[in-house]
mmCIF file with all atom_site columns, C-alpha atoms in Angstrom:
data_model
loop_
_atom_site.group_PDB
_atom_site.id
_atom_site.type_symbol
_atom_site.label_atom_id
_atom_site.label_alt_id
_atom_site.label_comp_id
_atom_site.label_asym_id
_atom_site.label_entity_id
_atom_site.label_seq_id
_atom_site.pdbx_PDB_ins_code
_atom_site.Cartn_x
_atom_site.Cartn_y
_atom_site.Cartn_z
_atom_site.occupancy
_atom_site.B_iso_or_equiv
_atom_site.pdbx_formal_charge
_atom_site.auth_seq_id
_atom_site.auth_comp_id
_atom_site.auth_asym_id
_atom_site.auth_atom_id
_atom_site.pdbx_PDB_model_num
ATOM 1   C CA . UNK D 1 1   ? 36.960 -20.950 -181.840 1.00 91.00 ? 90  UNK D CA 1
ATOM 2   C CA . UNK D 1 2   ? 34.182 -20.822 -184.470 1.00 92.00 ? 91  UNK D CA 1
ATOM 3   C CA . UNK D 1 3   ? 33.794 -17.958 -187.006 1.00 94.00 ? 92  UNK D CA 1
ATOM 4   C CA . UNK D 1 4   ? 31.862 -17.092 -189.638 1.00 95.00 ? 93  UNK D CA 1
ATOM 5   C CA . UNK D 1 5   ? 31.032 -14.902 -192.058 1.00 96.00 ? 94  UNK D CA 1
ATOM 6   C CA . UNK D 1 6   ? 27.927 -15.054 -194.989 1.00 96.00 ? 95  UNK D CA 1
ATOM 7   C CA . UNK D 1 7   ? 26.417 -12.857 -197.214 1.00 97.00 ? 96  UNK D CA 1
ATOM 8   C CA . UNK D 1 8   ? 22.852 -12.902 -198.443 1.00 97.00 ? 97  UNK D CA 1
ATOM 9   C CA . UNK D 1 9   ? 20.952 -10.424 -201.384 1.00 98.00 ? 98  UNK D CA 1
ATOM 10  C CA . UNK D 1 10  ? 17.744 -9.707  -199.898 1.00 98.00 ? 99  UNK D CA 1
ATOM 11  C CA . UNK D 1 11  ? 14.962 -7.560  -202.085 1.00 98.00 ? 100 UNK D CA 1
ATOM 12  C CA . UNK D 1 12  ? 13.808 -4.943  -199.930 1.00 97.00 ? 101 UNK D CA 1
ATOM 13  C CA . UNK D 1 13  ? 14.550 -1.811  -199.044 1.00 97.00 ? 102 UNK D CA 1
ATOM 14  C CA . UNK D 1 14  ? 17.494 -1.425  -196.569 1.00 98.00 ? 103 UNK D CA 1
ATOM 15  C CA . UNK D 1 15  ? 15.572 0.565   -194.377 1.00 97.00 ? 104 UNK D CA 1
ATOM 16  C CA . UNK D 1 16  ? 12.662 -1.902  -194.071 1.00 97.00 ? 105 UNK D CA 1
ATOM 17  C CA . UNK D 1 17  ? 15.329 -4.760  -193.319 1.00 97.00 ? 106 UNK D CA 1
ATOM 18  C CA . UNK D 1 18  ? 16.908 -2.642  -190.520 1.00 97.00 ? 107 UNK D CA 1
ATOM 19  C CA . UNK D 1 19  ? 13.999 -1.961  -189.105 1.00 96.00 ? 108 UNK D CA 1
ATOM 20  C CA . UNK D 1 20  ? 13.874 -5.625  -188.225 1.00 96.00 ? 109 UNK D CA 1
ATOM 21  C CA . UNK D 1 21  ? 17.087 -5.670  -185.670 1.00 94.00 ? 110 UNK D CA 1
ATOM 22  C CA . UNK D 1 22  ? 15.178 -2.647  -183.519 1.00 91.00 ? 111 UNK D CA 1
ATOM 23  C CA . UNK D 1 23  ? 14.453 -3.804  -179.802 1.00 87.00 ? 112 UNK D CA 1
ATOM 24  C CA . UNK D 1 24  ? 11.146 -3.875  -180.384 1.00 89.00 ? 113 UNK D CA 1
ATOM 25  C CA . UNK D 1 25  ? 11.334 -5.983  -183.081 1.00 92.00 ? 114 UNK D CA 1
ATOM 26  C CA . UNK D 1 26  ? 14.186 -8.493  -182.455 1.00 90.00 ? 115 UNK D CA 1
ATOM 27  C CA . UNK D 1 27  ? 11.996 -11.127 -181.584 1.00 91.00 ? 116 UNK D CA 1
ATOM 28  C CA . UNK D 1 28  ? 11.079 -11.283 -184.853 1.00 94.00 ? 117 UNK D CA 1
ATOM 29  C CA . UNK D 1 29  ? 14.220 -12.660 -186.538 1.00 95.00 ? 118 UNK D CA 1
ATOM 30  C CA . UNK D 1 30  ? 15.303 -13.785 -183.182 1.00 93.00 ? 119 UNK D CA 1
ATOM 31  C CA . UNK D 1 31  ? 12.285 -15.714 -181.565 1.00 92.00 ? 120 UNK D CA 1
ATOM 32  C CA . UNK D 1 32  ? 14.402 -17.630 -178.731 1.00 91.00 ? 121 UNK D CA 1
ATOM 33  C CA . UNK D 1 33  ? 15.355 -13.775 -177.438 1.00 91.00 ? 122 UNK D CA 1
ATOM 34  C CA . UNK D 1 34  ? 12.215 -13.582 -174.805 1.00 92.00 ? 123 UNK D CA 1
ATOM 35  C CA . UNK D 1 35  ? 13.620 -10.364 -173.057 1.00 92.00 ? 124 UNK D CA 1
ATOM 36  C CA . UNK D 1 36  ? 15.167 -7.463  -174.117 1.00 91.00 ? 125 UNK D CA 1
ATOM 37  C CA . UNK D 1 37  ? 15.890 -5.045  -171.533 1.00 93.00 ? 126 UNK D CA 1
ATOM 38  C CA . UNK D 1 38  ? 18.554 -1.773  -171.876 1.00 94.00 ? 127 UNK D CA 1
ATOM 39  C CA . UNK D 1 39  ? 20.635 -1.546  -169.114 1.00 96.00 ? 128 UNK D CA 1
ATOM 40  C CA . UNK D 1 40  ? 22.403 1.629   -170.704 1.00 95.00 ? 129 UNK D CA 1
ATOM 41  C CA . UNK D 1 41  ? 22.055 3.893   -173.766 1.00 93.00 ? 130 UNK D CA 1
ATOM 42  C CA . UNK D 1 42  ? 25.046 5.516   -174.787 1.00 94.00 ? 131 UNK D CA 1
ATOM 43  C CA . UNK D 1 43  ? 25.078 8.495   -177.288 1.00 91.00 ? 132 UNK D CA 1
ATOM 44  C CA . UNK D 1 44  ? 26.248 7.125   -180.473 1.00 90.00 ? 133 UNK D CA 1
ATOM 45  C CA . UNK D 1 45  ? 25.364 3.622   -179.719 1.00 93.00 ? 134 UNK D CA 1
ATOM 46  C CA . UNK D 1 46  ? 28.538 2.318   -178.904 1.00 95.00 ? 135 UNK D CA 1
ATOM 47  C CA . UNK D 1 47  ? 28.899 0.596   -175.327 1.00 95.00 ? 136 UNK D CA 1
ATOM 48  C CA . UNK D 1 48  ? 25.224 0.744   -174.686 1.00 96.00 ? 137 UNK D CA 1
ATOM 49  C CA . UNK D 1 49  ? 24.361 -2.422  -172.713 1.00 97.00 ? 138 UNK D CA 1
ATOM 50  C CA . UNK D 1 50  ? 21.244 -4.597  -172.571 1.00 96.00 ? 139 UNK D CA 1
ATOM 51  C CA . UNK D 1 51  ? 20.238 -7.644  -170.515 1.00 95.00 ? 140 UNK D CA 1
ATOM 52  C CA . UNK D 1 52  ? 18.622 -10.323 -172.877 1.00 94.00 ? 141 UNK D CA 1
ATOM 53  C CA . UNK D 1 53  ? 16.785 -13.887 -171.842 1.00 93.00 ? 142 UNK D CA 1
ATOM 54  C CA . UNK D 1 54  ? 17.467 -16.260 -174.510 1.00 91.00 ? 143 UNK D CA 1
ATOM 55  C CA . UNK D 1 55  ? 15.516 -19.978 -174.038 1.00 90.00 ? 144 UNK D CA 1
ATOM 56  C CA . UNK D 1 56  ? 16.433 -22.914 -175.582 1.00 85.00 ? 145 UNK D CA 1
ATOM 57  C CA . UNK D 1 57  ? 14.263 -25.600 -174.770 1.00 89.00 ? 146 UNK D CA 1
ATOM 58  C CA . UNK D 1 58  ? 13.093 -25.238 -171.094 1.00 92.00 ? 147 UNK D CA 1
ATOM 59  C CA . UNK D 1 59  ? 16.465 -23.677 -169.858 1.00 90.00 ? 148 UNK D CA 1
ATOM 60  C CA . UNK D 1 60  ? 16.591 -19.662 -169.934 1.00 93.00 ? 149 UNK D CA 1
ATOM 61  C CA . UNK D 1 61  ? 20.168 -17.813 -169.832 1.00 91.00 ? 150 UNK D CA 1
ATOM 62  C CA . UNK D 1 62  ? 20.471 -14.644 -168.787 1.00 95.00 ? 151 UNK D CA 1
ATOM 63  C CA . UNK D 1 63  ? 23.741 -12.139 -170.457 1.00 95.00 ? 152 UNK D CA 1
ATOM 64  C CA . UNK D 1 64  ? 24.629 -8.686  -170.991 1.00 96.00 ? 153 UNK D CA 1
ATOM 65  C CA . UNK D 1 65  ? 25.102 -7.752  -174.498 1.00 96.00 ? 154 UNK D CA 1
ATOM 66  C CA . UNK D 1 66  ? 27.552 -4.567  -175.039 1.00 97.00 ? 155 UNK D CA 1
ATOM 67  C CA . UNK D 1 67  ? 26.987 -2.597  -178.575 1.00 96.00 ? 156 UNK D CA 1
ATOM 68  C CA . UNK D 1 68  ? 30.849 -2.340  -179.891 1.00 97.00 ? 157 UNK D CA 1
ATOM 69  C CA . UNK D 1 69  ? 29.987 -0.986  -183.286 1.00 97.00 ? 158 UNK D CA 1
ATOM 70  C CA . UNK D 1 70  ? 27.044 0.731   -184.764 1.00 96.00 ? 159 UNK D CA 1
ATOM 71  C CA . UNK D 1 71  ? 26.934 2.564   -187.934 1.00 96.00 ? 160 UNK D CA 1
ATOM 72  C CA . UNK D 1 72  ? 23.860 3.974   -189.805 1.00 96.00 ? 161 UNK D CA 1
ATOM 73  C CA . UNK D 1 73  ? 23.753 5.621   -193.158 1.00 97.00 ? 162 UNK D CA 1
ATOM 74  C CA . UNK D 1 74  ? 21.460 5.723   -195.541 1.00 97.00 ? 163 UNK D CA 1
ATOM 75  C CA . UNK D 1 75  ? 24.012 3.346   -197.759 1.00 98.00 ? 164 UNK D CA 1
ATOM 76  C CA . UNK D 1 76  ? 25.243 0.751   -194.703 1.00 98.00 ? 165 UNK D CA 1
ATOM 77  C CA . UNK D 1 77  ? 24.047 -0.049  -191.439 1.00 98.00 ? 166 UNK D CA 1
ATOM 78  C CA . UNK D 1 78  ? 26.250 -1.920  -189.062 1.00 97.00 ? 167 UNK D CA 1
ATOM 79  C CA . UNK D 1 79  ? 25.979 -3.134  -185.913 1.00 97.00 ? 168 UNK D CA 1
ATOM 80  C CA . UNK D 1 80  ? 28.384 -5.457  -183.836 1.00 97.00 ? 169 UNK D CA 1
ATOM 81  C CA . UNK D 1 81  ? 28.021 -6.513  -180.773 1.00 97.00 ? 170 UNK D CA 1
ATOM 82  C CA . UNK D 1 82  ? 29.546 -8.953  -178.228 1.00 97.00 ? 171 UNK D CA 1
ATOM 83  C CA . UNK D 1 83  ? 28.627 -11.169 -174.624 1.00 96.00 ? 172 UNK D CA 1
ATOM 84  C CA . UNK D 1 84  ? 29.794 -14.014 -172.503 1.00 94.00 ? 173 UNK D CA 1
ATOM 85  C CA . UNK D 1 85  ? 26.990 -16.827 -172.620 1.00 88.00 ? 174 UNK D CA 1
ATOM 86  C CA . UNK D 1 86  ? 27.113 -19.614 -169.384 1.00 85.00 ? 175 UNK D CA 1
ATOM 87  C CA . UNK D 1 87  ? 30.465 -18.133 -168.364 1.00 87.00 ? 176 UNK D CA 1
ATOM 88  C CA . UNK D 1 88  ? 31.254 -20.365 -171.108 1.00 90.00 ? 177 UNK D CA 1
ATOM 89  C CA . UNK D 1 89  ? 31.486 -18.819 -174.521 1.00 92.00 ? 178 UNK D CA 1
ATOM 90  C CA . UNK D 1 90  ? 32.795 -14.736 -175.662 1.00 95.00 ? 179 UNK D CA 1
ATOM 91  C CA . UNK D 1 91  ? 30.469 -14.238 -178.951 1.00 95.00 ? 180 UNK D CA 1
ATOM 92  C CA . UNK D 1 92  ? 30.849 -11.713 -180.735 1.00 97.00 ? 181 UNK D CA 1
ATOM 93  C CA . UNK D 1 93  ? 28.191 -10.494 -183.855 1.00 96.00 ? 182 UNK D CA 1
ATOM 94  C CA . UNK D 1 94  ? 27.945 -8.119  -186.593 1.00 97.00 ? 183 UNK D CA 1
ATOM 95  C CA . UNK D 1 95  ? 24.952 -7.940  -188.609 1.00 97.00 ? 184 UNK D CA 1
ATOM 96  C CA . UNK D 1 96  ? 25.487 -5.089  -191.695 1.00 98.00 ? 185 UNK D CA 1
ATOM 97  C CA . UNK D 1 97  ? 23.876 -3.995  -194.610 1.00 98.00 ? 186 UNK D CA 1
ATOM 98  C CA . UNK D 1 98  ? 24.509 -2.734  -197.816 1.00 98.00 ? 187 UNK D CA 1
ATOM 99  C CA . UNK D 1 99  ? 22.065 -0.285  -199.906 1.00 98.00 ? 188 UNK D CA 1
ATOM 100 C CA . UNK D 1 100 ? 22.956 -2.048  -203.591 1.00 98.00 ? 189 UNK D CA 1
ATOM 101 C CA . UNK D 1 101 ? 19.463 -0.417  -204.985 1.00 98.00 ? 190 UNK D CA 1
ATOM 102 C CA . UNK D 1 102 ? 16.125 0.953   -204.059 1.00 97.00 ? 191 UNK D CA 1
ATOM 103 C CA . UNK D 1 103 ? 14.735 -2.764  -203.507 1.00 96.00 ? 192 UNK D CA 1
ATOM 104 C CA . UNK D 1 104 ? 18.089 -4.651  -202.965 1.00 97.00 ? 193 UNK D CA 1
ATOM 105 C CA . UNK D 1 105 ? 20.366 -4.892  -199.622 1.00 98.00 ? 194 UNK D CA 1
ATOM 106 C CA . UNK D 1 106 ? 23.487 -7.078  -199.414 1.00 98.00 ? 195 UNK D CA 1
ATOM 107 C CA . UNK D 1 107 ? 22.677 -8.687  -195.914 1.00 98.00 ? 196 UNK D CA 1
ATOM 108 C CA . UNK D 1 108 ? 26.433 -9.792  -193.815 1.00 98.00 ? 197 UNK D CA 1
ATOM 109 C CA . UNK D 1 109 ? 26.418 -11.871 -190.467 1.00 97.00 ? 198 UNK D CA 1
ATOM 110 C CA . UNK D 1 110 ? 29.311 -12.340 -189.453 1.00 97.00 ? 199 UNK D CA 1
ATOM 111 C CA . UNK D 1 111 ? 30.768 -13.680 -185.993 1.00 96.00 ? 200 UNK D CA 1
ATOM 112 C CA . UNK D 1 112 ? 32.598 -15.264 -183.786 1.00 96.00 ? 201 UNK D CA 1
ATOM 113 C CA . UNK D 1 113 ? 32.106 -17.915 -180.912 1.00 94.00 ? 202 UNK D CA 1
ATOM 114 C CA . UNK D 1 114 ? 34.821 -18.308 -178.627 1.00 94.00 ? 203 UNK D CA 1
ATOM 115 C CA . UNK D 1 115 ? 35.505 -21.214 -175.683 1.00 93.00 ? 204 UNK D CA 1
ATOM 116 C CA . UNK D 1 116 ? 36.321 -19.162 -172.484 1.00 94.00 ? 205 UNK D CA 1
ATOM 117 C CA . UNK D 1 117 ? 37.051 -22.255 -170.149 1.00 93.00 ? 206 UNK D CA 1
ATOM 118 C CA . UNK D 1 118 ? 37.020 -25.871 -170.504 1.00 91.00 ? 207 UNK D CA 1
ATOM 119 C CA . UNK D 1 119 ? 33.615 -26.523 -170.866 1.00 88.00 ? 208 UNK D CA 1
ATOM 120 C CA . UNK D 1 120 ? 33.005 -24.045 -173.554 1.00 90.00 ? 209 UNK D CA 1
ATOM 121 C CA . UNK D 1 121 ? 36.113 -25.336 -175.610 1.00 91.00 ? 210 UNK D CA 1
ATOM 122 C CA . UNK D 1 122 ? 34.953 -28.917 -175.075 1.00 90.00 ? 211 UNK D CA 1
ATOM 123 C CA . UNK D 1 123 ? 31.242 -28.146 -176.154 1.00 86.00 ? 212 UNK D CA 1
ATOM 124 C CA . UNK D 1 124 ? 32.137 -25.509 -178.955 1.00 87.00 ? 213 UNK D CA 1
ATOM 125 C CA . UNK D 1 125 ? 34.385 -28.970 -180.533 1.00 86.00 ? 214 UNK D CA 1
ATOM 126 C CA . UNK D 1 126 ? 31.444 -30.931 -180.101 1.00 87.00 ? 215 UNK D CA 1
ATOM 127 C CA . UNK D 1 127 ? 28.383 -28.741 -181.582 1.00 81.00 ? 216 UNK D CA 1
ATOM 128 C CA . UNK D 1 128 ? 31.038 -27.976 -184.560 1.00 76.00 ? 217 UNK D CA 1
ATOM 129 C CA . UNK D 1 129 ? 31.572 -25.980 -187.081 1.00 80.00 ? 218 UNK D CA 1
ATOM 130 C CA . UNK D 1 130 ? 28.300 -27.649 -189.422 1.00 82.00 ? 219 UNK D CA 1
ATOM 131 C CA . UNK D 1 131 ? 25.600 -26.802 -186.422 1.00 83.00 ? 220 UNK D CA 1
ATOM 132 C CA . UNK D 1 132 ? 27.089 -23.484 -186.484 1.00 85.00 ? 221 UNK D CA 1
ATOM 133 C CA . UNK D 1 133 ? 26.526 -23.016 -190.335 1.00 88.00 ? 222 UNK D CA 1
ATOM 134 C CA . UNK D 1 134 ? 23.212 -24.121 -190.142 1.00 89.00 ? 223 UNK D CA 1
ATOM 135 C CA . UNK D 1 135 ? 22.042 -21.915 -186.953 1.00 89.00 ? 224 UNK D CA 1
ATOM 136 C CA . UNK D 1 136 ? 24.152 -19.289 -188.884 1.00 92.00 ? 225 UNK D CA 1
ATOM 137 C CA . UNK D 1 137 ? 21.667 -19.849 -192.562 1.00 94.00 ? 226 UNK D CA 1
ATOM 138 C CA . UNK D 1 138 ? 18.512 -20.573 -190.810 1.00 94.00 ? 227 UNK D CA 1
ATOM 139 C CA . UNK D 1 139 ? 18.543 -17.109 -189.364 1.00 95.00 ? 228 UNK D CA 1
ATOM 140 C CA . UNK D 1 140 ? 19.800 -15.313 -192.386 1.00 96.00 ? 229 UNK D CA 1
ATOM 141 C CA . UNK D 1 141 ? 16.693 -17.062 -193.832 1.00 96.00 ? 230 UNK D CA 1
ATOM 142 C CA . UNK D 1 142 ? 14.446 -15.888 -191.440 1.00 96.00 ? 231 UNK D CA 1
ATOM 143 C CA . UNK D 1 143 ? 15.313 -12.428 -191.796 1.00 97.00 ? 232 UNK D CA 1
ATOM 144 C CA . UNK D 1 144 ? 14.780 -12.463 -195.410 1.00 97.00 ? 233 UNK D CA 1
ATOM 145 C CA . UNK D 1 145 ? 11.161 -14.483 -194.814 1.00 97.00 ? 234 UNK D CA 1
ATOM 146 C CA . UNK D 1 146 ? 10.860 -11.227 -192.274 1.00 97.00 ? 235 UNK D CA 1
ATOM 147 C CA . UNK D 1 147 ? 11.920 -8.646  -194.768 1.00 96.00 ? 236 UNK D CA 1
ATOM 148 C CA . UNK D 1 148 ? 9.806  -9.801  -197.440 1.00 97.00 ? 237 UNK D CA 1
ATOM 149 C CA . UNK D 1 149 ? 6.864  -9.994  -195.132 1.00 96.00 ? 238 UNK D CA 1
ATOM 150 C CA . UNK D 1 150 ? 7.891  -6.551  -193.537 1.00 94.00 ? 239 UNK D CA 1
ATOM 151 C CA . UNK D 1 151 ? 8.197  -5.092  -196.989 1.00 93.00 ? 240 UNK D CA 1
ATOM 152 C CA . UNK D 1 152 ? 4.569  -6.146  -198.437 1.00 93.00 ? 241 UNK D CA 1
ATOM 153 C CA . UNK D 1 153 ? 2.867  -4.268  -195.657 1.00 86.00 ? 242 UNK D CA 1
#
């Protein structure tokens, strides 16, 4: 199993950031999502589903993603959710956000990827713990490049 957890000070507005992990949106910090469909909205967030299409290269995987924890306050906004990727891998994420000033959010991802069979545990040893940390940085980065851009509108 592979976890991880990082922390990133981003100047904007905490509002403007969250505004980024909307559906509508999403693509923007996460360009390899290509669909984004709900399946289910649940009052309150929690255990609403969605179908997304993720591509990588020419192959496209299709997965239900399940909302397990959603907060939003004007001081923290947290969202975790969780799916099963190629019957191969249980990941779970949490994106959440702290209001530290007018122009300043604390910005956590935080996860976990988890071998379900074989394959998975076999693969998640070989992509490692280092490929993780830089998928995990490069889009931390590219929601800040997003904020920033999103902010100066």
């Amino acid at each position: 199993m592979i976890k991880w957890y990082e922390e990133k000070i981003i100047p904007v507005n905490i509002e403007t950031i969250w505004t980024l992990f909307e559906l509508e949106n999403i693509q923007r910090i996460m360009p390899n999502v290509i669909e984004n469909k709900v399946i289910e909205k649940k009052e309150g967030v929690v255990g609403s589903t969605y179908q997304q299409k993720y591509k990588e290269g020419k192959r496209v995987e299709t997965y239900i993603v399940e909302d397990l924890e959603y907060e939003n306050t004007p001081d923290k906004k947290h969202n975790k959710s969780g799916f099963t990727l190629a019957k191969a891998f249980e990941i779970e994420v949490a994106f959440t956000l702290i209001k530290l000033s007018e122009n300043e959010t604390k910005f956590i991802y935080q996860g976990q990827n988890k071998g379900v069979n074989f394959l998975g545990k076999v693969l998640l040893k070989m992509g490692g713990e280092k490929n993780n940390n830089k998928v995990v940085r490069d889009f931390m980065g590219l929601v800040e490049k997003e904020a920033l851009k999103e902010a100066e509108k």
